[in-house]
CSV table of C-alpha atoms and ligand atoms in Angstrom, one decimal:
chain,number,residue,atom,x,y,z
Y,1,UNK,CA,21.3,33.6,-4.0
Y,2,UNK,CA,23.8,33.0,-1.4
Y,3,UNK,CA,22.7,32.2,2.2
Y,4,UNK,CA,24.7,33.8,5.2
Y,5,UNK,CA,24.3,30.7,8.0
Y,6,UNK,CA,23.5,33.6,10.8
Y,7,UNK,CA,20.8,34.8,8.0
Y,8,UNK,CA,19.6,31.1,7.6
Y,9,UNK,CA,19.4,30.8,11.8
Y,10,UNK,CA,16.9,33.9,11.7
Y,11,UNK,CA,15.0,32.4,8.8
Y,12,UNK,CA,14.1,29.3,10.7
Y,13,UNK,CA,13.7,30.8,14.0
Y,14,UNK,CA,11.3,33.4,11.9
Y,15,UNK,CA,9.5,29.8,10.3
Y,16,UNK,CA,9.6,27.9,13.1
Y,17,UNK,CA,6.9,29.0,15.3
Y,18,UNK,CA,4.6,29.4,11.8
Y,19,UNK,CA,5.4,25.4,11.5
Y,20,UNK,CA,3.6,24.3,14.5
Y,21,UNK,CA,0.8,26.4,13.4
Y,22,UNK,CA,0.7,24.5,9.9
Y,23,UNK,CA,-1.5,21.9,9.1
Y,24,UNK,CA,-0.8,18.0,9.5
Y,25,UNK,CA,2.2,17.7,7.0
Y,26,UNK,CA,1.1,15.4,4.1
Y,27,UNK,CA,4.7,14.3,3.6
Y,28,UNK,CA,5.2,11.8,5.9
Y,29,UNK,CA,3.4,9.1,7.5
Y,30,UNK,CA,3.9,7.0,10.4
Y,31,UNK,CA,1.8,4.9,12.2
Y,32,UNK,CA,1.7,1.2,14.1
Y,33,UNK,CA,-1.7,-1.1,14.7
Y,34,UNK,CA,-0.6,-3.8,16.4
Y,35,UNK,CA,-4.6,-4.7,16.3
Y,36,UNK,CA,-7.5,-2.5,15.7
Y,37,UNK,CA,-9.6,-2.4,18.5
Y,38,UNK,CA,-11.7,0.4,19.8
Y,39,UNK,CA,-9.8,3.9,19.7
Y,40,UNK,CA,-6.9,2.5,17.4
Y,41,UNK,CA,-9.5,2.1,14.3
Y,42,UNK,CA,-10.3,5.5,14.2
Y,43,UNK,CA,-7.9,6.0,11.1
Y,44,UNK,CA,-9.2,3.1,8.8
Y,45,UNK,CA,-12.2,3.4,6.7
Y,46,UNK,CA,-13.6,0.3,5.4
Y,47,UNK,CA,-16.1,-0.2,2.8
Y,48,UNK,CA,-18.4,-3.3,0.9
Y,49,UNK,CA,-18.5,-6.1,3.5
Y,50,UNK,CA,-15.4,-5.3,5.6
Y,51,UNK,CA,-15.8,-4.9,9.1
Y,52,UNK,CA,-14.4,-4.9,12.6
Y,53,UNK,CA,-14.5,-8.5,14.2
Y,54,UNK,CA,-13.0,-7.7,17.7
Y,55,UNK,CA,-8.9,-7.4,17.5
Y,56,UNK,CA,-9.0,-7.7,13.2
Y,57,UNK,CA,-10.5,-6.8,10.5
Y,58,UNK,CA,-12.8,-8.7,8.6
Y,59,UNK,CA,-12.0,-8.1,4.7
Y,60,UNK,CA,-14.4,-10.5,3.7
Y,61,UNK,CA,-16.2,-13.3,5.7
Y,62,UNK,CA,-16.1,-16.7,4.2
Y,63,UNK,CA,-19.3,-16.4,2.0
Y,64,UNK,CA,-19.5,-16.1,-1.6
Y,65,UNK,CA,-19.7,-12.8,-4.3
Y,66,UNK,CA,-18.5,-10.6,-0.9
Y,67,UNK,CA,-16.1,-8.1,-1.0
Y,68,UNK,CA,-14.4,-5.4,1.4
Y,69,UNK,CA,-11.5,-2.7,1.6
Y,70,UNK,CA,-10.0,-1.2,4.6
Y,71,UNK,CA,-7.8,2.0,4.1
Y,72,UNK,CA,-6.2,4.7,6.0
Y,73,UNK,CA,-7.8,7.6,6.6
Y,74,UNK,CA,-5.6,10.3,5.2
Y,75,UNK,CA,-4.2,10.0,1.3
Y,76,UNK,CA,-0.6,9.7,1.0
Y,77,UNK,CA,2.2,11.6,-0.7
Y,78,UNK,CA,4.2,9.8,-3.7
Y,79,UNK,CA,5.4,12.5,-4.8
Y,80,UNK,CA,6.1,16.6,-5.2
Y,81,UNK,CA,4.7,18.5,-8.1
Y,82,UNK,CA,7.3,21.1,-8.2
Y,83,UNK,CA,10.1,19.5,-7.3
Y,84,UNK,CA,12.0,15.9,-7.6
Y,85,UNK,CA,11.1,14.6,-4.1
Y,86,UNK,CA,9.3,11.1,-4.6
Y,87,UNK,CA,8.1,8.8,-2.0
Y,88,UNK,CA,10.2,6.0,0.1
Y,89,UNK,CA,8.0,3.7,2.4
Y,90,UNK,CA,7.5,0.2,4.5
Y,91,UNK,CA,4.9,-1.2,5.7
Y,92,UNK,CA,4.6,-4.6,7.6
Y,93,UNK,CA,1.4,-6.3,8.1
Y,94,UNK,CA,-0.1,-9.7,9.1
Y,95,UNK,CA,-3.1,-11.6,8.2
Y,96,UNK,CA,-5.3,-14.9,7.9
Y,97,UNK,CA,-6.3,-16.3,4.5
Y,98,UNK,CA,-8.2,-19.7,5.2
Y,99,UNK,CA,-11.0,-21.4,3.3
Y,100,UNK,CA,-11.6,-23.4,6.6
Y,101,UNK,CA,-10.8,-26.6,5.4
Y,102,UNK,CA,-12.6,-26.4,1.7
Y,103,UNK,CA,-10.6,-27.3,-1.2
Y,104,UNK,CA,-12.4,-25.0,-3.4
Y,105,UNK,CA,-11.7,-21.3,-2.6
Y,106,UNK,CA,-11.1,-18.1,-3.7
Y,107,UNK,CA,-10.1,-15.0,-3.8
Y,108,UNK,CA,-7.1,-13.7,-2.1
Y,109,UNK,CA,-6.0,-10.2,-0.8
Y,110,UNK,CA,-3.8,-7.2,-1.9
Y,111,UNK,CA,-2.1,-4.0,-0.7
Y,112,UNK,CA,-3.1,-1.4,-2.9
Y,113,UNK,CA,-2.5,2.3,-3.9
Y,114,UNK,CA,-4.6,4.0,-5.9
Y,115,UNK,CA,-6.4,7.6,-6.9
Y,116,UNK,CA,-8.3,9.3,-4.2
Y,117,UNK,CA,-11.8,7.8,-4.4
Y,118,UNK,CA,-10.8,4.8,-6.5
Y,119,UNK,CA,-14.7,3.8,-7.3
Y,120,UNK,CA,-16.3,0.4,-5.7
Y,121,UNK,CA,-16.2,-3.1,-7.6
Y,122,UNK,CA,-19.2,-3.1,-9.9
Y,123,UNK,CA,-21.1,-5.3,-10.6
Y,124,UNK,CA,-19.5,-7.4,-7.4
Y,125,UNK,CA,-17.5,-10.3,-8.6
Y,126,UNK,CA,-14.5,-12.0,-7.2
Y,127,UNK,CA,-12.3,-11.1,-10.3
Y,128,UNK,CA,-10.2,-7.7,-9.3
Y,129,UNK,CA,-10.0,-8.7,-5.4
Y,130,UNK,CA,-12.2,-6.2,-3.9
Y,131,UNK,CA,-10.5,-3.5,-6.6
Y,132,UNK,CA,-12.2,-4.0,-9.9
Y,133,UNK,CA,-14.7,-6.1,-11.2
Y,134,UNK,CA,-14.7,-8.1,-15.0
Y,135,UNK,CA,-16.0,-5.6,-16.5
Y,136,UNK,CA,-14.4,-2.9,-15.1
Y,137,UNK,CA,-11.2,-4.8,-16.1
Y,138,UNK,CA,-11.9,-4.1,-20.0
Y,139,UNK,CA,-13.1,-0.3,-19.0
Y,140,UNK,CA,-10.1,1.6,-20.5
Y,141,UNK,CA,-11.9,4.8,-19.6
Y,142,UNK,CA,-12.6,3.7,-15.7
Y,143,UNK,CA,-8.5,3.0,-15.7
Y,144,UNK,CA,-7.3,5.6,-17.2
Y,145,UNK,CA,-9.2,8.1,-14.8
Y,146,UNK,CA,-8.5,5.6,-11.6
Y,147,UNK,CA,-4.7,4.4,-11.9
Y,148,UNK,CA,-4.1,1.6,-8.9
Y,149,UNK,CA,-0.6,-0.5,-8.3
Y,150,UNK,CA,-1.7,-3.6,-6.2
Y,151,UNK,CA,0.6,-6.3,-4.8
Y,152,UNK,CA,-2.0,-9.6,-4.5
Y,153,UNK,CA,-1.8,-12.4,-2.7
Y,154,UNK,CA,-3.7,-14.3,-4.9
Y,155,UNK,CA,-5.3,-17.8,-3.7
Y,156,UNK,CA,-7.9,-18.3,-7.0
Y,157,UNK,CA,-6.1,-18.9,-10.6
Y,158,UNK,CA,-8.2,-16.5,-13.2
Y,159,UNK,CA,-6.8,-18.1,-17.2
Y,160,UNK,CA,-7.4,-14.9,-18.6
Y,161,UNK,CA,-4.6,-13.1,-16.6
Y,162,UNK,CA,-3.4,-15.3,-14.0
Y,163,UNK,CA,0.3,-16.8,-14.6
Y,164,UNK,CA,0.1,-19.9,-16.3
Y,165,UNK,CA,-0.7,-23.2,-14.4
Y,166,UNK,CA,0.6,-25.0,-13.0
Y,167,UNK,CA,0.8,-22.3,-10.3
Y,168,UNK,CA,-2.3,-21.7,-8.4
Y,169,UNK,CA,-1.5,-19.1,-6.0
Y,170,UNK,CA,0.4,-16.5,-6.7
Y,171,UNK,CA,2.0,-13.5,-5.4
Y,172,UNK,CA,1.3,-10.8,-8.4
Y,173,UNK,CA,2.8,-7.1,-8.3
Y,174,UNK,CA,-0.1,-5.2,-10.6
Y,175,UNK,CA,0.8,-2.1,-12.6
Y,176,UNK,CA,-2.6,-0.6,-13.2
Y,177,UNK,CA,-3.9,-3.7,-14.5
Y,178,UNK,CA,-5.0,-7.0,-12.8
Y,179,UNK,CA,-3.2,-9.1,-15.1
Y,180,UNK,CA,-0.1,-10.3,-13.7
Y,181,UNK,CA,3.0,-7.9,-14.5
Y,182,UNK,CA,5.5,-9.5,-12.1
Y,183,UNK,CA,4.6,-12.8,-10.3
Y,184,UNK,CA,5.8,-15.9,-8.1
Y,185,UNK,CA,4.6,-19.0,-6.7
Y,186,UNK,CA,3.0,-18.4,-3.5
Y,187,UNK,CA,3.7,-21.3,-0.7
Y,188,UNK,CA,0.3,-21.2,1.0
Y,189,UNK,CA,-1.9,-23.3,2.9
Y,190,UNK,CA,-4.9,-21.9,2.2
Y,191,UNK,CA,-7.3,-24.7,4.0
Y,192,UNK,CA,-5.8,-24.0,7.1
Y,193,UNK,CA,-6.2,-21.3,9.6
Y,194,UNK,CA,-2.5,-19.9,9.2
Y,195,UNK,CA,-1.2,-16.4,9.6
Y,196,UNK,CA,0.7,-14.7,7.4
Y,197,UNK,CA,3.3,-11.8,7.2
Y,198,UNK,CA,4.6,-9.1,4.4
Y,199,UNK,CA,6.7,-6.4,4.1
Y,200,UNK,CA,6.6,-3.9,1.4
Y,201,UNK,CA,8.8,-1.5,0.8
Y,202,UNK,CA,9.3,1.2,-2.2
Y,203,UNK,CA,13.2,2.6,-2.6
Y,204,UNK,CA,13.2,6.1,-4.0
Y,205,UNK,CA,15.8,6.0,-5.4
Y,206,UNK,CA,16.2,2.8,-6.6
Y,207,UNK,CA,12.3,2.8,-7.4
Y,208,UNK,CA,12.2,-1.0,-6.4
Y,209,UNK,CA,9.4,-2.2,-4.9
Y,210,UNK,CA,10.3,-5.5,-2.9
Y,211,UNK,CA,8.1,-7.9,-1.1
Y,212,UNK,CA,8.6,-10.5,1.6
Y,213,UNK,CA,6.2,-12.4,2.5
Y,214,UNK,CA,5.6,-15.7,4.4
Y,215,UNK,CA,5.1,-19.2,2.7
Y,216,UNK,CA,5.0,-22.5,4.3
Y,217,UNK,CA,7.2,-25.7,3.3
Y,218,UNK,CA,5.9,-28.9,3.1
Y,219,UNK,CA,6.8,-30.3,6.4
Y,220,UNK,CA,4.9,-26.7,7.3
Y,221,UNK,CA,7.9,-25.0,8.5
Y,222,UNK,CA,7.5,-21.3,7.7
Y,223,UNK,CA,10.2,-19.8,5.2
Y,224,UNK,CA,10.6,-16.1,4.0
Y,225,UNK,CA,9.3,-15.7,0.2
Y,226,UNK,CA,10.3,-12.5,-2.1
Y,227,UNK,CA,9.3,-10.9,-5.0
Y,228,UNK,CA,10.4,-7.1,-6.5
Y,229,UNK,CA,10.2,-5.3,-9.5
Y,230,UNK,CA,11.5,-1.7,-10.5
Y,231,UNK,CA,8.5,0.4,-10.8
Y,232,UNK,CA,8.5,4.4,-11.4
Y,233,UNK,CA,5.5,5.7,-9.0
Y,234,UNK,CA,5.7,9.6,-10.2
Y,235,UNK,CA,4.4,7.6,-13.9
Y,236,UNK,CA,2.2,5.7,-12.4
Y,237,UNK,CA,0.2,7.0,-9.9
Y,238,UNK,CA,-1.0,10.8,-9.3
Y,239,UNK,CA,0.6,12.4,-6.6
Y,240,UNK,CA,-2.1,11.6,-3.9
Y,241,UNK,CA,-2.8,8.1,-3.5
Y,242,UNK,CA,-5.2,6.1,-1.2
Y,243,UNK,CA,-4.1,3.1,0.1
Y,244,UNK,CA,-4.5,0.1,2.4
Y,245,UNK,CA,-6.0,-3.4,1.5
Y,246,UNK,CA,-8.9,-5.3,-0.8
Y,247,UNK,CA,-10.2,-8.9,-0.3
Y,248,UNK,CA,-13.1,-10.8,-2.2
Y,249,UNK,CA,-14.7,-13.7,-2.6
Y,250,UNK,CA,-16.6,-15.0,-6.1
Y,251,UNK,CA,-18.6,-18.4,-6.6
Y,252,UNK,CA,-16.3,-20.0,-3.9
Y,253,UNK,CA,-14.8,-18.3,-1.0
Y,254,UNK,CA,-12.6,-17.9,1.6
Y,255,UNK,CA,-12.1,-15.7,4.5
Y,256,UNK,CA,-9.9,-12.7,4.7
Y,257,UNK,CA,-8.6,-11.2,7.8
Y,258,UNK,CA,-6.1,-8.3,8.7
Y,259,UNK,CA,-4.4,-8.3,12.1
Y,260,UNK,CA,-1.9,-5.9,12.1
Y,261,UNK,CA,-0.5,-3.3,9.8
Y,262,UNK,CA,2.4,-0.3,10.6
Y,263,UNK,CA,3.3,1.5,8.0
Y,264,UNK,CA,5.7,4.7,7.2
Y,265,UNK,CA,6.5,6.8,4.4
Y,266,UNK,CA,8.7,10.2,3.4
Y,267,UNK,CA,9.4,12.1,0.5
Y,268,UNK,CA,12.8,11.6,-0.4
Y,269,UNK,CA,15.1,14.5,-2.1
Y,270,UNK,CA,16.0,13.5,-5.7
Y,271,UNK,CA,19.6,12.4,-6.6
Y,272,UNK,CA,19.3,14.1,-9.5
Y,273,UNK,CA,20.1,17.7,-10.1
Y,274,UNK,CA,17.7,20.9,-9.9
Y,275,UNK,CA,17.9,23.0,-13.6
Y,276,UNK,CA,18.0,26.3,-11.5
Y,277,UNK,CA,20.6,26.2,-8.8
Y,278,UNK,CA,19.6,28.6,-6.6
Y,279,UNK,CA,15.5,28.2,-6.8
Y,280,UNK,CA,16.8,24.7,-6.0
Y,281,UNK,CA,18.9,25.1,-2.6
Y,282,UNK,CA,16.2,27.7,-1.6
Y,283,UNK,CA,13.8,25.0,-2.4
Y,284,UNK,CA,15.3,22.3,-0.8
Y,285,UNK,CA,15.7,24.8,2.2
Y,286,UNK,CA,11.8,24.9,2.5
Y,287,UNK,CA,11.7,21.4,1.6
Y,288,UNK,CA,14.2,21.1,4.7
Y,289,UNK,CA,12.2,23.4,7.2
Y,290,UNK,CA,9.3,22.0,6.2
Y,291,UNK,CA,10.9,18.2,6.8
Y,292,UNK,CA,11.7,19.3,9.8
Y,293,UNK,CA,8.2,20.9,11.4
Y,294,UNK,CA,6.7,17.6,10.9
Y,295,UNK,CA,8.9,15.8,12.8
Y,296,UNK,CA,8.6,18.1,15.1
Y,297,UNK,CA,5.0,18.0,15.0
Y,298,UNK,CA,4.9,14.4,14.7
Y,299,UNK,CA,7.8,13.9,17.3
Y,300,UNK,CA,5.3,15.8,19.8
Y,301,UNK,CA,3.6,13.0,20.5
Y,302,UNK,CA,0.4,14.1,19.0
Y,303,UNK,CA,0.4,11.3,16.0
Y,304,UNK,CA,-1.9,8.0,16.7
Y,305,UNK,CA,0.2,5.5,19.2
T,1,NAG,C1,1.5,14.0,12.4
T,1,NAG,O1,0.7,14.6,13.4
T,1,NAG,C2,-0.6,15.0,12.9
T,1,NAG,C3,-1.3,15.8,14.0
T,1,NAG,O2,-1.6,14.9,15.0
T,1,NAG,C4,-1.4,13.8,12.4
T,1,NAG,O3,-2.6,14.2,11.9
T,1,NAG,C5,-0.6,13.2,11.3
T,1,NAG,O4,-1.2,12.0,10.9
T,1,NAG,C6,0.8,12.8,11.8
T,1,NAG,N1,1.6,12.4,10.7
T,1,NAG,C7,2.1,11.2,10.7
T,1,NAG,C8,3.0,10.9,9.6
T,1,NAG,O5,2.0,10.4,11.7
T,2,NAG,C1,4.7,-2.1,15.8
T,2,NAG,O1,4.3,-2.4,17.1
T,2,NAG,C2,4.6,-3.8,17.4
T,2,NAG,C3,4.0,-4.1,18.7
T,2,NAG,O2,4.0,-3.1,19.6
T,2,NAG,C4,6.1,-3.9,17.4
T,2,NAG,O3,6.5,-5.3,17.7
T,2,NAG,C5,6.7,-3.6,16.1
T,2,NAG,O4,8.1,-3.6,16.1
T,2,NAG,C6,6.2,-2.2,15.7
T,2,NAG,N1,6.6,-2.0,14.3
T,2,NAG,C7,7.2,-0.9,13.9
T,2,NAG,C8,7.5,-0.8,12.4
T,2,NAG,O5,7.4,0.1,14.6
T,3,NAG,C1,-22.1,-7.9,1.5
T,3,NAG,O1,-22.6,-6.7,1.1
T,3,NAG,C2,-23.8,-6.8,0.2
T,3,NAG,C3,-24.1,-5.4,-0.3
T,3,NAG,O2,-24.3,-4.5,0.8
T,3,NAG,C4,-24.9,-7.4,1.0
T,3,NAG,O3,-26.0,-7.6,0.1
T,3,NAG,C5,-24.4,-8.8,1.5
T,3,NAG,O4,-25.5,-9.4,2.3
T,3,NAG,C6,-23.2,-8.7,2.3
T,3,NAG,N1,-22.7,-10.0,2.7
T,3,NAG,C7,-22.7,-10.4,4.0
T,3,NAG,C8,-22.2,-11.8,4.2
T,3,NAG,O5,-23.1,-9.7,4.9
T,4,NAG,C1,-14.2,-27.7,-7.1
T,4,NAG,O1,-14.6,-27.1,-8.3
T,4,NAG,C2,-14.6,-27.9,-9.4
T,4,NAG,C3,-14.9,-27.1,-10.7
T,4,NAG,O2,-15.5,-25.9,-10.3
T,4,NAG,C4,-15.6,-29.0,-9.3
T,4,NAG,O3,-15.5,-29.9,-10.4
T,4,NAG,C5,-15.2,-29.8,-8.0
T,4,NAG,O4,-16.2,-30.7,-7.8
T,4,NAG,C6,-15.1,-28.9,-6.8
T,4,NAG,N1,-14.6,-29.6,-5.7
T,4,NAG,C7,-15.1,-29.5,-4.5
T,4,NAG,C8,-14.4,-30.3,-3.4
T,4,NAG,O5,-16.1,-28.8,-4.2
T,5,NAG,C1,17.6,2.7,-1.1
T,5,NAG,O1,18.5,2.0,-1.8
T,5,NAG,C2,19.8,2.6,-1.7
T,5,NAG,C3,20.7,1.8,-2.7
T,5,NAG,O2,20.7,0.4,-2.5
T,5,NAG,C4,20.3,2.5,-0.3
T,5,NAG,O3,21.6,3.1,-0.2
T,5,NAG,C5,19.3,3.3,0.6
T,5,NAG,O4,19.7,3.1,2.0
T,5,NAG,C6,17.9,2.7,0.4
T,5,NAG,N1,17.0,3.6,1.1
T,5,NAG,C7,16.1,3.2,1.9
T,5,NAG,C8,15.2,4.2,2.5
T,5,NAG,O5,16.0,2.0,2.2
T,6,NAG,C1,14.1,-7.0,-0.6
T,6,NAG,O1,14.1,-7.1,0.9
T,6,NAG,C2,14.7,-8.2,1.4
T,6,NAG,C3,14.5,-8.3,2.9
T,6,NAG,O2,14.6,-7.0,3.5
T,6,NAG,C4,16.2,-8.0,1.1
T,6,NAG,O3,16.9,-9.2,1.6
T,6,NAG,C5,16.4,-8.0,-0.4
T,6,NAG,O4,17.7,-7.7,-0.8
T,6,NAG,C6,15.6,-6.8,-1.0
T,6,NAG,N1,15.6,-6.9,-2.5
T,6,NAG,C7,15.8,-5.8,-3.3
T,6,NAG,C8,15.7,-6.1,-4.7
T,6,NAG,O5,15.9,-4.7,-2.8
């Protein structure tokens, strides 16, 4: 099929109208808390023991076997069923770890994605970090219906699956599993009330997923810290995801705060070719159209901030 560019013109001004009438567009996301107070929360959901402590958000307060999740309201799209179009994103946030002045603590926090109506930590322990318990950990069943890919900031060393001593904190990039796939040495200090940054970002097309995130050096200077590994998301995790943050405590604890998170995301086109050449160009014509009414829709004004 070949497309006359007067022909094309009518076709969109024929769509156009029909895509401000369409739902919210699933394929894009954009939004920026610079705290979460009053309306701004509207778009988080938070679960277990998490809740709203004026500007933040409360993951877990420092008290043992809690546990809490905050994520956004809407799922997000990785990626597109019928065609090649897999997910690029950033997201930036900032929060407090401290085990206020205790040199026994636990657990740590993570970003997480995960499949729609990933279930609750049972029975509550502070092994999976507000994702899954111990024995949900050994429940090939349980993860093989619930697929998750977590990057952890990890402030408790578990033998079983931690990286080996004599690291204690690690940052941990989790395929699926809790045991560590791709870790570093995380430059904390945990006993005192600091604030941390990180920035994750997923590369369609290189399908890296790179973190940077804050450490501290001895003389407590802050330095930038990274970690990355090349992860395929269309394998790994259905189409839909849910995502934001999970925090708990076990025997010990710590507390776990979130202060700010922005985050956005897009389906990128494939760099690889379509089999069928012209279901392809008229596909990535709707895919184009369709790219476009939500930044229209979005570039309206009507999104949160
Ligand atoms: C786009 O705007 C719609 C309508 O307000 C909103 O529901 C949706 O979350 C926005 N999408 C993004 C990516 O901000
Ligand atoms: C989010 O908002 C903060 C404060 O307004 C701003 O400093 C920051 O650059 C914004 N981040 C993004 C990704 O837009
Ligand atoms: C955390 O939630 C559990 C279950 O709802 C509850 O029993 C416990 O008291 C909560 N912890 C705190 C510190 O509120
Ligand atoms: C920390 O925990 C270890 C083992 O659980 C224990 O031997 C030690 O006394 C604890 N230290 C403090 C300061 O509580
Ligand atoms: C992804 O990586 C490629 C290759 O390094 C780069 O050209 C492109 O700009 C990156 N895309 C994004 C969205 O960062
Ligand atoms: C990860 O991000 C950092 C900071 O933006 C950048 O310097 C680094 O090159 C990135 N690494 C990879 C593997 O993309």
């Amino acid at each position: 099929m070949v497309f006359h560019p007067t022909k094309l013109l009518l076709l969109y001004a024929k769509i156009s109208p029909l895509l401000f009438l369409m739902p919210p567009c699933a394929t894009q996301l954009l939004f920026n808390y610079s705290d979460f107070s009053g309306t701004n929360a509207k778009n988080i959901v938070l679960t277990g023991n998490a809740t709203f402590l004026g500007p933040f958000i409360q993951l877990t307060p420092d008290a043992p076997d809690n546990w809490g999740r905050a994520t956004y309201l809407e799922t997000m799209r990785l990626w597109n069923e019928e065609t090649e179009d897999l997910v690029s994103f950033t997201t930036t946030f900032s929060f407090i770890i401290s085990s206020e002045g205790k040199a026994n603590y636990s657990d740590g926090l993570t970003f997480f994605l995960a499949s729609p109506g990933f279930p609750s930590p049972k029975p509550t322990d502070g092994a999976g970090l507000g994702l899954v318990s111990r024995i949900q950990l050994g429940d090939w069943k349980l993860l093989a219906q619930n697929k998750f890919v977590a990057v952890e900031f990890d402030t408790f060393r578990n033998d079983a699956w931690d990286p080996p001593a004599p690291v204690r904190e690690p940052v941990v990039i989790n395929i699926n599993s809790i045991r560590f796939q791709k870790s570093t040495a995380w430059y904390t200090k945990t006993k005192e009330d600091r604030t941390y940054s990180a920035t994750i970002s997923y590369n369609s097309s290189t399908q890296i997923l790179n973190v940077t995130f804050t450490g501290f050096n001895s003389d407590n200077t802050p330095m930038q810290q990274h970690l990355s590994s090349r992860v395929n998301l269309r394998q790994t995790l259905p189409a839909l995801v849910e995502f934001g943050f999970s925090s708990s405590t076990g025997l010990i604890s710590e507390l776990h705060v979130l202060c700010s998170w922005s985050f956005e995301s897009g389906l990128q086109k494939s760099a690889r070719p379509y089999k069928n050449e012209a279901e392809g160009s008229m596909r990535k014509l709707v895919a184009g159209l369709i790219l476009a009414g939500c930044i229209l829709i979005n570039g309206s004004g009507s999104f949160v901030f």
